[in-house]
């Protein structure tokens, strides 16, 4: 992937299956921003390509990033490359000329529930995921196609990914060194955050 000097080219994955932008001096990329892929044809087919059950856009970058890192590959920034991205605005020339389908949250969930392993339990702490889990069948659909790739290629567990990018996740506050509760003196009441769950849209 590349930035061509125009901005940040790297992302990292958050617990709520979102991604945030950052930049660093090293060449390795934890998470790509979207469908900006350059890989061999052989690798594409061995790792199953795109998840055929993801509809619309969003989430494919999380899935592809985890497939690469956990299944034996690596993602390296191509610093000299140039990527153009057209933002949609009020100009009619940038208007979408296709039907919007799918649900980004479903796509993100497919990637997270497939690759997080035991850490997938953390998703229930976020309202965008937890409230949907009342059904008897997974609301994000059947992820056996992704699990088949994981098992066939003997992919590493998600814990390996967290260790590989430990410095990044500690710096972002997603892997705190210490976890504690604040309790009101003389009572059994603990301080609790009742605000909106998930990560801030600004980072």
Short mmCIF file of N, CA, C and O in Angstrom, two decimals, residues 12-150:
data_model
loop_
_atom_site.label_atom_id
_atom_site.label_comp_id
_atom_site.label_asym_id
_atom_site.label_seq_id
_atom_site.Cartn_x
_atom_site.Cartn_y
_atom_site.Cartn_z
N UNK A 12 -4.85 0.88 12.40
CA UNK A 12 -4.81 -0.19 13.39
C UNK A 12 -6.25 -0.55 13.74
O UNK A 12 -7.18 0.25 13.59
N UNK A 13 -6.43 -1.78 14.17
CA UNK A 13 -7.73 -2.35 14.47
C UNK A 13 -8.09 -2.08 15.92
O UNK A 13 -7.27 -2.23 16.81
N UNK A 14 -9.34 -1.66 16.16
CA UNK A 14 -9.81 -1.41 17.52
C UNK A 14 -10.68 -2.59 17.97
O UNK A 14 -11.10 -3.42 17.17
N UNK A 15 -10.95 -2.64 19.28
CA UNK A 15 -11.71 -3.76 19.82
C UNK A 15 -13.11 -3.86 19.25
O UNK A 15 -13.69 -4.94 19.16
N UNK A 16 -13.69 -2.73 18.86
CA UNK A 16 -15.04 -2.75 18.30
C UNK A 16 -15.03 -2.92 16.78
O UNK A 16 -15.96 -2.53 16.10
N UNK A 17 -13.95 -3.53 16.28
CA UNK A 17 -13.82 -3.87 14.86
C UNK A 17 -13.94 -2.64 13.96
O UNK A 17 -14.56 -2.67 12.91
N UNK A 18 -13.33 -1.57 14.43
CA UNK A 18 -13.22 -0.37 13.62
C UNK A 18 -11.73 -0.17 13.35
O UNK A 18 -10.89 -0.95 13.82
N UNK A 19 -11.38 0.85 12.60
CA UNK A 19 -9.96 1.11 12.39
C UNK A 19 -9.68 2.60 12.48
O UNK A 19 -10.52 3.43 12.18
N UNK A 20 -8.47 2.91 12.91
CA UNK A 20 -8.01 4.29 13.08
C UNK A 20 -6.73 4.49 12.28
O UNK A 20 -5.92 3.58 12.14
N UNK A 21 -6.56 5.72 11.81
CA UNK A 21 -5.37 6.07 11.02
C UNK A 21 -4.20 6.44 11.92
O UNK A 21 -4.38 7.01 12.98
N UNK A 22 -3.01 6.11 11.46
CA UNK A 22 -1.79 6.57 12.12
C UNK A 22 -0.66 6.45 11.11
O UNK A 22 -0.84 5.97 10.00
N UNK A 23 0.50 6.91 11.49
CA UNK A 23 1.68 6.75 10.64
C UNK A 23 2.87 6.45 11.52
O UNK A 23 2.88 6.79 12.70
N UNK A 24 3.86 5.83 10.97
CA UNK A 24 5.07 5.50 11.70
C UNK A 24 6.21 5.37 10.70
O UNK A 24 6.00 5.34 9.49
N UNK A 25 7.42 5.26 11.22
CA UNK A 25 8.60 5.22 10.36
C UNK A 25 8.88 3.85 9.78
O UNK A 25 9.57 3.74 8.77
N UNK A 26 8.36 2.79 10.42
CA UNK A 26 8.67 1.46 9.92
C UNK A 26 7.80 1.13 8.71
O UNK A 26 6.81 1.79 8.43
N UNK A 27 8.18 0.11 7.98
CA UNK A 27 7.51 -0.23 6.72
C UNK A 27 6.27 -1.09 6.90
O UNK A 27 5.46 -1.20 5.98
N UNK A 28 6.09 -1.68 8.08
CA UNK A 28 5.02 -2.65 8.26
C UNK A 28 3.69 -1.99 8.59
O UNK A 28 3.63 -1.01 9.31
N UNK A 29 2.61 -2.56 8.05
CA UNK A 29 1.27 -2.02 8.20
C UNK A 29 0.40 -3.04 8.91
O UNK A 29 0.23 -4.16 8.42
N UNK A 30 -0.16 -2.67 10.06
CA UNK A 30 -1.02 -3.60 10.80
C UNK A 30 -2.32 -3.86 10.06
O UNK A 30 -2.74 -5.01 9.88
N UNK A 31 -2.97 -2.78 9.63
CA UNK A 31 -4.27 -2.88 8.96
C UNK A 31 -4.30 -1.91 7.79
O UNK A 31 -3.92 -0.75 7.93
N UNK A 32 -4.75 -2.38 6.65
CA UNK A 32 -4.89 -1.52 5.49
C UNK A 32 -6.19 -0.74 5.58
O UNK A 32 -7.09 -1.11 6.32
N UNK A 33 -6.27 0.34 4.82
CA UNK A 33 -7.43 1.22 4.93
C UNK A 33 -8.61 0.78 4.09
O UNK A 33 -9.74 1.19 4.32
N UNK A 34 -8.40 -0.02 3.10
CA UNK A 34 -9.49 -0.44 2.22
C UNK A 34 -8.97 -1.42 1.19
O UNK A 34 -8.03 -2.17 1.44
N UNK A 35 -9.55 -1.39 0.03
CA UNK A 35 -9.18 -2.36 -1.01
C UNK A 35 -7.94 -1.97 -1.79
O UNK A 35 -7.90 -2.11 -3.01
N UNK A 36 -6.92 -1.46 -1.10
CA UNK A 36 -5.68 -1.05 -1.77
C UNK A 36 -4.68 -2.19 -1.66
O UNK A 36 -3.76 -2.17 -0.86
N UNK A 37 -4.88 -3.20 -2.47
CA UNK A 37 -4.11 -4.43 -2.34
C UNK A 37 -3.17 -4.65 -3.51
O UNK A 37 -3.53 -4.40 -4.66
N UNK A 38 -2.00 -5.11 -3.20
CA UNK A 38 -1.06 -5.57 -4.22
C UNK A 38 -0.47 -6.86 -3.74
O UNK A 38 0.29 -6.88 -2.76
N UNK A 39 -0.81 -7.97 -4.36
CA UNK A 39 -0.34 -9.28 -3.90
C UNK A 39 -0.27 -10.23 -5.08
O UNK A 39 -0.81 -9.93 -6.16
N UNK A 40 0.35 -11.34 -4.86
CA UNK A 40 0.45 -12.33 -5.94
C UNK A 40 -0.90 -13.02 -6.14
O UNK A 40 -1.71 -13.13 -5.21
N UNK A 41 -1.13 -13.46 -7.34
CA UNK A 41 -2.36 -14.18 -7.66
C UNK A 41 -2.47 -15.46 -6.82
O UNK A 41 -3.55 -15.82 -6.34
N UNK A 42 -1.33 -16.12 -6.63
CA UNK A 42 -1.32 -17.36 -5.85
C UNK A 42 -1.77 -17.10 -4.41
O UNK A 42 -2.59 -17.85 -3.87
N UNK A 43 -1.23 -16.03 -3.80
CA UNK A 43 -1.62 -15.73 -2.41
C UNK A 43 -3.11 -15.39 -2.33
O UNK A 43 -3.80 -15.81 -1.41
N UNK A 44 -3.61 -14.64 -3.31
CA UNK A 44 -5.02 -14.25 -3.32
C UNK A 44 -5.92 -15.47 -3.29
O UNK A 44 -6.87 -15.55 -2.50
N UNK A 45 -5.64 -16.45 -4.13
CA UNK A 45 -6.48 -17.64 -4.18
C UNK A 45 -6.25 -18.58 -3.00
O UNK A 45 -7.19 -19.21 -2.51
N UNK A 46 -5.02 -18.69 -2.51
CA UNK A 46 -4.74 -19.56 -1.36
C UNK A 46 -5.47 -19.06 -0.11
O UNK A 46 -5.92 -19.86 0.70
N UNK A 47 -5.56 -17.74 0.02
CA UNK A 47 -6.20 -17.19 1.23
C UNK A 47 -7.69 -16.92 1.03
O UNK A 47 -8.34 -16.35 1.91
N UNK A 48 -8.24 -17.32 -0.11
CA UNK A 48 -9.68 -17.25 -0.31
C UNK A 48 -10.21 -15.94 -0.87
O UNK A 48 -11.43 -15.79 -1.01
N UNK A 49 -9.33 -14.99 -1.19
CA UNK A 49 -9.80 -13.73 -1.76
C UNK A 49 -10.72 -12.97 -0.83
O UNK A 49 -10.63 -13.08 0.40
N UNK A 50 -11.63 -12.20 -1.40
CA UNK A 50 -12.61 -11.48 -0.59
C UNK A 50 -13.67 -12.44 -0.05
O UNK A 50 -14.00 -13.44 -0.69
N UNK A 51 -14.19 -12.10 1.12
CA UNK A 51 -15.30 -12.86 1.70
C UNK A 51 -16.54 -12.62 0.83
O UNK A 51 -17.05 -11.50 0.77
N UNK A 52 -17.02 -13.65 0.19
CA UNK A 52 -18.14 -13.51 -0.76
C UNK A 52 -19.45 -13.11 -0.09
O UNK A 52 -20.39 -12.70 -0.76
N UNK A 53 -19.51 -13.21 1.24
CA UNK A 53 -20.74 -12.87 1.94
C UNK A 53 -20.74 -11.44 2.49
O UNK A 53 -21.73 -11.02 3.10
N UNK A 54 -19.66 -10.72 2.28
CA UNK A 54 -19.65 -9.30 2.62
C UNK A 54 -20.30 -8.55 1.48
O UNK A 54 -19.90 -8.70 0.33
N UNK A 55 -21.30 -7.73 1.80
CA UNK A 55 -22.00 -6.96 0.78
C UNK A 55 -21.69 -5.49 0.95
O UNK A 55 -21.60 -4.98 2.08
N UNK A 56 -21.53 -4.78 -0.16
CA UNK A 56 -21.20 -3.37 -0.08
C UNK A 56 -19.76 -3.18 0.35
O UNK A 56 -18.93 -4.07 0.22
N UNK A 57 -19.47 -2.01 0.86
CA UNK A 57 -18.10 -1.72 1.26
C UNK A 57 -17.99 -1.68 2.78
O UNK A 57 -18.96 -1.54 3.49
N UNK A 58 -16.76 -1.80 3.26
CA UNK A 58 -16.49 -1.76 4.69
C UNK A 58 -16.28 -3.14 5.27
O UNK A 58 -17.06 -4.05 5.03
N UNK A 59 -15.20 -3.28 6.03
CA UNK A 59 -14.90 -4.55 6.69
C UNK A 59 -13.94 -5.43 5.93
O UNK A 59 -13.26 -6.27 6.52
N UNK A 60 -13.89 -5.26 4.61
CA UNK A 60 -12.98 -6.11 3.82
C UNK A 60 -11.53 -5.83 4.15
O UNK A 60 -10.68 -6.73 4.08
N UNK A 61 -11.22 -4.59 4.55
CA UNK A 61 -9.85 -4.27 4.91
C UNK A 61 -9.42 -4.98 6.20
O UNK A 61 -8.28 -5.41 6.33
N UNK A 62 -10.36 -5.13 7.15
CA UNK A 62 -10.06 -5.83 8.39
C UNK A 62 -9.82 -7.30 8.11
O UNK A 62 -8.85 -7.91 8.59
N UNK A 63 -10.71 -7.90 7.33
CA UNK A 63 -10.60 -9.31 6.99
C UNK A 63 -9.31 -9.60 6.25
O UNK A 63 -8.56 -10.52 6.60
N UNK A 64 -9.01 -8.82 5.22
CA UNK A 64 -7.81 -9.06 4.43
C UNK A 64 -6.54 -8.86 5.25
O UNK A 64 -5.57 -9.62 5.12
N UNK A 65 -6.53 -7.85 6.11
CA UNK A 65 -5.35 -7.60 6.93
C UNK A 65 -5.07 -8.76 7.88
O UNK A 65 -3.93 -9.21 8.02
N UNK A 66 -6.13 -9.25 8.53
CA UNK A 66 -5.94 -10.36 9.47
C UNK A 66 -5.61 -11.65 8.74
O UNK A 66 -4.82 -12.47 9.23
N UNK A 67 -6.20 -11.86 7.57
CA UNK A 67 -5.84 -13.05 6.77
C UNK A 67 -4.35 -13.06 6.47
O UNK A 67 -3.68 -14.09 6.58
N UNK A 68 -3.85 -11.90 6.07
CA UNK A 68 -2.44 -11.83 5.70
C UNK A 68 -1.54 -12.11 6.90
O UNK A 68 -0.70 -13.01 6.88
N UNK A 69 -1.71 -11.32 7.96
CA UNK A 69 -0.81 -11.45 9.10
C UNK A 69 -0.93 -12.79 9.81
O UNK A 69 0.08 -13.40 10.18
N UNK A 70 -2.15 -13.27 10.01
CA UNK A 70 -2.33 -14.50 10.78
C UNK A 70 -2.02 -15.75 9.99
O UNK A 70 -1.73 -16.80 10.57
N UNK A 71 -2.07 -15.66 8.67
CA UNK A 71 -1.89 -16.86 7.85
C UNK A 71 -0.52 -16.93 7.19
O UNK A 71 -0.32 -17.69 6.24
N UNK A 72 0.44 -16.14 7.68
CA UNK A 72 1.81 -16.33 7.23
C UNK A 72 2.40 -15.23 6.36
O UNK A 72 3.56 -15.32 5.97
N UNK A 73 1.62 -14.19 6.07
CA UNK A 73 2.15 -13.12 5.24
C UNK A 73 2.48 -11.89 6.05
O UNK A 73 2.51 -11.91 7.29
N UNK A 74 2.78 -10.81 5.35
CA UNK A 74 3.02 -9.54 6.01
C UNK A 74 2.60 -8.42 5.05
O UNK A 74 2.54 -8.61 3.84
N UNK A 75 2.28 -7.27 5.61
CA UNK A 75 1.86 -6.12 4.82
C UNK A 75 2.92 -5.04 4.96
O UNK A 75 3.27 -4.63 6.08
N UNK A 76 3.45 -4.61 3.83
CA UNK A 76 4.52 -3.63 3.81
C UNK A 76 4.07 -2.43 2.97
O UNK A 76 3.48 -2.60 1.90
N UNK A 77 4.35 -1.23 3.46
CA UNK A 77 3.98 -0.01 2.74
C UNK A 77 4.90 0.20 1.55
O UNK A 77 6.10 0.01 1.64
N UNK A 78 4.31 0.58 0.43
CA UNK A 78 5.07 0.95 -0.77
C UNK A 78 5.15 2.47 -0.77
O UNK A 78 4.26 3.15 -1.28
N UNK A 79 6.21 3.00 -0.21
CA UNK A 79 6.32 4.44 0.05
C UNK A 79 6.30 5.28 -1.23
O UNK A 79 5.94 6.44 -1.20
N UNK A 80 6.74 4.72 -2.34
CA UNK A 80 6.83 5.49 -3.58
C UNK A 80 5.57 5.40 -4.45
O UNK A 80 5.55 5.92 -5.56
N UNK A 81 4.55 4.71 -3.96
CA UNK A 81 3.33 4.55 -4.76
C UNK A 81 2.39 5.74 -4.56
O UNK A 81 2.48 6.47 -3.58
N UNK A 82 1.50 5.91 -5.51
CA UNK A 82 0.51 6.98 -5.45
C UNK A 82 -0.88 6.38 -5.58
O UNK A 82 -1.13 5.60 -6.50
N UNK A 83 -1.75 6.75 -4.67
CA UNK A 83 -3.12 6.25 -4.68
C UNK A 83 -4.07 7.45 -4.72
O UNK A 83 -3.94 8.39 -3.93
N UNK A 84 -5.01 7.43 -5.64
CA UNK A 84 -6.00 8.50 -5.73
C UNK A 84 -7.31 8.02 -5.11
O UNK A 84 -7.73 6.88 -5.33
N UNK A 85 -7.95 8.89 -4.34
CA UNK A 85 -9.23 8.57 -3.73
C UNK A 85 -10.16 9.76 -3.93
O UNK A 85 -9.84 10.88 -3.52
N UNK A 86 -11.30 9.53 -4.54
CA UNK A 86 -12.25 10.60 -4.81
C UNK A 86 -13.31 10.62 -3.71
O UNK A 86 -14.08 9.69 -3.57
N UNK A 87 -13.32 11.69 -2.93
CA UNK A 87 -14.31 11.83 -1.88
C UNK A 87 -15.62 12.32 -2.48
O UNK A 87 -15.64 13.17 -3.36
N UNK A 88 -16.71 11.76 -2.01
CA UNK A 88 -18.02 12.17 -2.51
C UNK A 88 -18.47 13.43 -1.79
O UNK A 88 -18.42 13.52 -0.57
N UNK A 89 -18.91 14.41 -2.58
CA UNK A 89 -19.36 15.67 -2.01
C UNK A 89 -20.58 16.18 -2.74
O UNK A 89 -21.37 15.40 -3.30
N UNK A 90 -20.74 17.49 -2.78
CA UNK A 90 -21.90 18.08 -3.42
C UNK A 90 -21.78 18.11 -4.95
O UNK A 90 -22.77 18.28 -5.65
N UNK A 91 -20.57 17.93 -5.44
CA UNK A 91 -20.35 17.92 -6.89
C UNK A 91 -21.01 16.69 -7.51
O UNK A 91 -20.77 15.56 -7.08
N UNK A 92 -21.85 16.88 -8.51
CA UNK A 92 -22.56 15.77 -9.14
C UNK A 92 -21.63 14.74 -9.75
O UNK A 92 -21.98 13.56 -9.88
N UNK A 93 -20.43 15.17 -10.11
CA UNK A 93 -19.48 14.23 -10.73
C UNK A 93 -19.01 13.16 -9.75
O UNK A 93 -18.51 12.11 -10.16
N UNK A 94 -19.15 13.43 -8.46
CA UNK A 94 -18.73 12.45 -7.46
C UNK A 94 -19.88 11.63 -6.90
O UNK A 94 -19.71 10.83 -5.99
N UNK A 95 -21.08 11.81 -7.44
CA UNK A 95 -22.25 11.07 -6.95
C UNK A 95 -22.11 9.58 -7.23
O UNK A 95 -21.58 9.18 -8.27
N UNK A 96 -22.59 8.77 -6.30
CA UNK A 96 -22.54 7.31 -6.49
C UNK A 96 -23.45 6.90 -7.64
O UNK A 96 -24.57 7.38 -7.76
N UNK A 97 -22.95 6.00 -8.46
CA UNK A 97 -23.72 5.51 -9.60
C UNK A 97 -24.01 4.01 -9.45
O UNK A 97 -23.92 3.24 -10.39
N UNK A 98 -24.29 3.62 -8.23
CA UNK A 98 -24.61 2.23 -7.95
C UNK A 98 -25.58 2.19 -6.77
O UNK A 98 -25.73 3.15 -6.05
N UNK A 99 -26.23 1.04 -6.61
CA UNK A 99 -27.15 0.85 -5.49
C UNK A 99 -26.34 0.49 -4.25
O UNK A 99 -25.46 -0.36 -4.29
N UNK A 100 -26.66 1.15 -3.15
CA UNK A 100 -25.99 0.83 -1.89
C UNK A 100 -26.60 -0.44 -1.31
O UNK A 100 -27.81 -0.51 -1.10
N UNK A 101 -25.78 -1.43 -1.07
CA UNK A 101 -26.24 -2.69 -0.51
C UNK A 101 -25.38 -3.04 0.70
O UNK A 101 -24.30 -2.50 0.89
N UNK A 102 -25.89 -3.96 1.49
CA UNK A 102 -25.12 -4.47 2.61
C UNK A 102 -25.11 -3.55 3.82
O UNK A 102 -25.78 -2.51 3.86
N UNK A 103 -24.36 -3.95 4.81
CA UNK A 103 -24.30 -3.26 6.09
C UNK A 103 -22.85 -3.34 6.58
O UNK A 103 -22.32 -4.43 6.78
N UNK A 104 -22.23 -2.20 6.75
CA UNK A 104 -20.83 -2.17 7.17
C UNK A 104 -20.63 -2.89 8.50
O UNK A 104 -19.63 -3.60 8.68
N UNK A 105 -21.56 -2.73 9.44
CA UNK A 105 -21.44 -3.38 10.75
C UNK A 105 -21.43 -4.90 10.59
O UNK A 105 -20.68 -5.60 11.28
N UNK A 106 -22.24 -5.42 9.69
CA UNK A 106 -22.26 -6.87 9.44
C UNK A 106 -20.92 -7.33 8.88
O UNK A 106 -20.38 -8.36 9.30
N UNK A 107 -20.39 -6.58 7.95
CA UNK A 107 -19.09 -6.94 7.36
C UNK A 107 -17.99 -6.93 8.41
O UNK A 107 -17.17 -7.85 8.48
N UNK A 108 -17.98 -5.88 9.24
CA UNK A 108 -16.97 -5.79 10.30
C UNK A 108 -17.11 -6.96 11.27
O UNK A 108 -16.11 -7.54 11.72
N UNK A 109 -18.36 -7.30 11.59
CA UNK A 109 -18.60 -8.41 12.52
C UNK A 109 -18.11 -9.73 11.93
O UNK A 109 -17.54 -10.56 12.65
N UNK A 110 -18.31 -9.94 10.65
CA UNK A 110 -17.85 -11.18 10.02
C UNK A 110 -16.34 -11.33 10.17
O UNK A 110 -15.84 -12.40 10.52
N UNK A 111 -15.62 -10.25 9.95
CA UNK A 111 -14.17 -10.30 10.09
C UNK A 111 -13.77 -10.54 11.54
O UNK A 111 -12.91 -11.39 11.83
N UNK A 112 -14.40 -9.80 12.46
CA UNK A 112 -14.01 -9.90 13.86
C UNK A 112 -14.36 -11.25 14.47
O UNK A 112 -13.52 -11.88 15.14
N UNK A 113 -15.59 -11.72 14.26
CA UNK A 113 -15.97 -13.01 14.85
C UNK A 113 -15.18 -14.16 14.25
O UNK A 113 -14.97 -15.19 14.90
N UNK A 114 -14.72 -14.00 13.02
CA UNK A 114 -13.95 -15.07 12.38
C UNK A 114 -12.51 -15.11 12.88
O UNK A 114 -11.94 -16.18 13.07
N UNK A 115 -11.91 -13.93 13.11
CA UNK A 115 -10.48 -13.89 13.40
C UNK A 115 -10.13 -13.57 14.85
O UNK A 115 -9.01 -13.86 15.28
N UNK A 116 -11.04 -13.01 15.64
CA UNK A 116 -10.71 -12.64 17.01
C UNK A 116 -10.53 -13.86 17.92
O UNK A 116 -9.90 -13.75 18.97
N UNK A 117 -11.12 -14.99 17.57
CA UNK A 117 -11.02 -16.16 18.44
C UNK A 117 -11.69 -15.89 19.77
O UNK A 117 -12.81 -15.37 19.84
N UNK A 118 -11.02 -16.23 20.88
CA UNK A 118 -11.59 -16.02 22.21
C UNK A 118 -11.85 -14.55 22.50
O UNK A 118 -12.70 -14.21 23.33
N UNK A 119 -11.12 -13.66 21.83
CA UNK A 119 -11.30 -12.23 22.06
C UNK A 119 -12.62 -11.72 21.50
O UNK A 119 -13.02 -10.59 21.78
N UNK A 120 -13.32 -12.53 20.72
CA UNK A 120 -14.61 -12.10 20.15
C UNK A 120 -15.63 -11.79 21.23
O UNK A 120 -16.58 -11.04 21.01
N UNK A 121 -15.44 -12.35 22.43
CA UNK A 121 -16.36 -12.07 23.53
C UNK A 121 -16.38 -10.59 23.88
O UNK A 121 -17.38 -10.07 24.39
N UNK A 122 -15.28 -9.88 23.57
CA UNK A 122 -15.22 -8.44 23.86
C UNK A 122 -16.21 -7.66 23.01
O UNK A 122 -16.63 -6.56 23.38
N UNK A 123 -16.60 -8.20 21.86
CA UNK A 123 -17.53 -7.49 20.98
C UNK A 123 -18.89 -7.27 21.64
O UNK A 123 -19.58 -6.29 21.33
N UNK A 124 -19.28 -8.16 22.54
CA UNK A 124 -20.57 -8.02 23.22
C UNK A 124 -20.61 -6.81 24.15
O UNK A 124 -21.68 -6.42 24.61
N UNK A 125 -19.46 -6.21 24.43
CA UNK A 125 -19.40 -5.03 25.28
C UNK A 125 -19.78 -3.77 24.51
O UNK A 125 -19.92 -2.70 25.11
N UNK A 126 -19.93 -3.89 23.21
CA UNK A 126 -20.25 -2.73 22.37
C UNK A 126 -21.67 -2.86 21.84
O UNK A 126 -22.05 -3.91 21.31
N UNK A 127 -22.43 -1.79 21.97
CA UNK A 127 -23.85 -1.86 21.62
C UNK A 127 -24.07 -2.19 20.15
O UNK A 127 -25.07 -2.81 19.79
N UNK A 128 -23.15 -1.78 19.28
CA UNK A 128 -23.34 -2.06 17.86
C UNK A 128 -23.29 -3.55 17.55
O UNK A 128 -23.74 -3.99 16.50
N UNK A 129 -22.77 -4.34 18.49
CA UNK A 129 -22.71 -5.79 18.32
C UNK A 129 -23.60 -6.52 19.31
O UNK A 129 -24.35 -7.41 18.94
N UNK A 130 -23.47 -6.16 20.59
CA UNK A 130 -24.14 -6.90 21.64
C UNK A 130 -25.64 -7.02 21.49
O UNK A 130 -26.22 -8.08 21.73
N UNK A 131 -26.32 -5.93 21.12
CA UNK A 131 -27.79 -5.96 21.06
C UNK A 131 -28.30 -6.88 19.97
O UNK A 131 -29.46 -7.29 19.99
N UNK A 132 -27.46 -7.23 19.00
CA UNK A 132 -27.91 -8.08 17.90
C UNK A 132 -27.79 -9.57 18.22
O UNK A 132 -28.24 -10.40 17.44
N UNK A 133 -27.18 -9.90 19.33
CA UNK A 133 -26.89 -11.31 19.62
C UNK A 133 -28.02 -12.05 20.30
O UNK A 133 -27.81 -13.10 20.90
N UNK A 134 -29.24 -11.54 20.23
CA UNK A 134 -30.37 -12.22 20.86
C UNK A 134 -30.88 -13.37 20.00
O UNK A 134 -31.62 -14.23 20.47
N UNK A 135 -30.48 -13.41 18.74
CA UNK A 135 -30.99 -14.45 17.84
C UNK A 135 -30.33 -15.79 18.12
O UNK A 135 -29.24 -15.87 18.68
N UNK A 136 -30.98 -16.84 17.69
CA UNK A 136 -30.42 -18.18 17.88
C UNK A 136 -29.33 -18.48 16.85
O UNK A 136 -28.49 -19.34 17.07
N UNK A 137 -29.36 -17.76 15.73
CA UNK A 137 -28.31 -17.91 14.72
C UNK A 137 -27.54 -16.60 14.62
O UNK A 137 -28.08 -15.53 14.88
N UNK A 138 -26.26 -16.65 14.28
CA UNK A 138 -25.46 -15.43 14.23
C UNK A 138 -26.04 -14.40 13.26
O UNK A 138 -26.35 -14.72 12.11
N UNK A 139 -26.18 -13.16 13.71
CA UNK A 139 -26.78 -12.10 12.90
C UNK A 139 -25.89 -11.69 11.73
O UNK A 139 -26.35 -11.12 10.76
N UNK A 140 -24.60 -12.03 11.82
CA UNK A 140 -23.65 -11.68 10.77
C UNK A 140 -23.50 -12.78 9.73
O UNK A 140 -22.70 -12.68 8.81
N UNK A 141 -24.28 -13.84 9.89
CA UNK A 141 -24.28 -14.91 8.90
C UNK A 141 -23.28 -16.02 9.19
O UNK A 141 -22.60 -16.03 10.22
N UNK A 142 -23.19 -16.94 8.27
CA UNK A 142 -22.31 -18.09 8.38
C UNK A 142 -20.89 -17.69 7.99
O UNK A 142 -20.65 -17.21 6.88
N UNK A 143 -19.93 -17.88 8.90
CA UNK A 143 -18.54 -17.51 8.61
C UNK A 143 -17.66 -18.73 8.37
O UNK A 143 -16.44 -18.65 8.44
N UNK A 144 -18.30 -19.86 8.04
CA UNK A 144 -17.52 -21.09 7.84
C UNK A 144 -16.53 -20.97 6.68
O UNK A 144 -15.49 -21.64 6.68
N UNK A 145 -16.83 -20.11 5.70
CA UNK A 145 -15.89 -19.94 4.58
C UNK A 145 -14.57 -19.32 5.04
O UNK A 145 -13.50 -19.67 4.55
N UNK A 146 -14.64 -18.41 6.02
CA UNK A 146 -13.42 -17.81 6.56
C UNK A 146 -12.72 -18.79 7.49
O UNK A 146 -11.49 -18.93 7.47
N UNK A 147 -13.49 -19.49 8.31
CA UNK A 147 -12.91 -20.46 9.23
C UNK A 147 -12.23 -21.60 8.48
O UNK A 147 -11.23 -22.15 8.95
N UNK A 148 -12.75 -21.94 7.30
CA UNK A 148 -12.11 -22.99 6.48
C UNK A 148 -10.72 -22.56 6.07
O UNK A 148 -9.77 -23.35 6.11
N UNK A 149 -10.58 -21.29 5.70
CA UNK A 149 -9.26 -20.76 5.34
C UNK A 149 -8.34 -20.79 6.55
O UNK A 149 -7.18 -21.22 6.47
N UNK A 150 -8.86 -20.34 7.68
CA UNK A 150 -8.06 -20.33 8.92
C UNK A 150 -7.54 -21.72 9.27
O UNK A 150 -6.36 -21.90 9.59
#
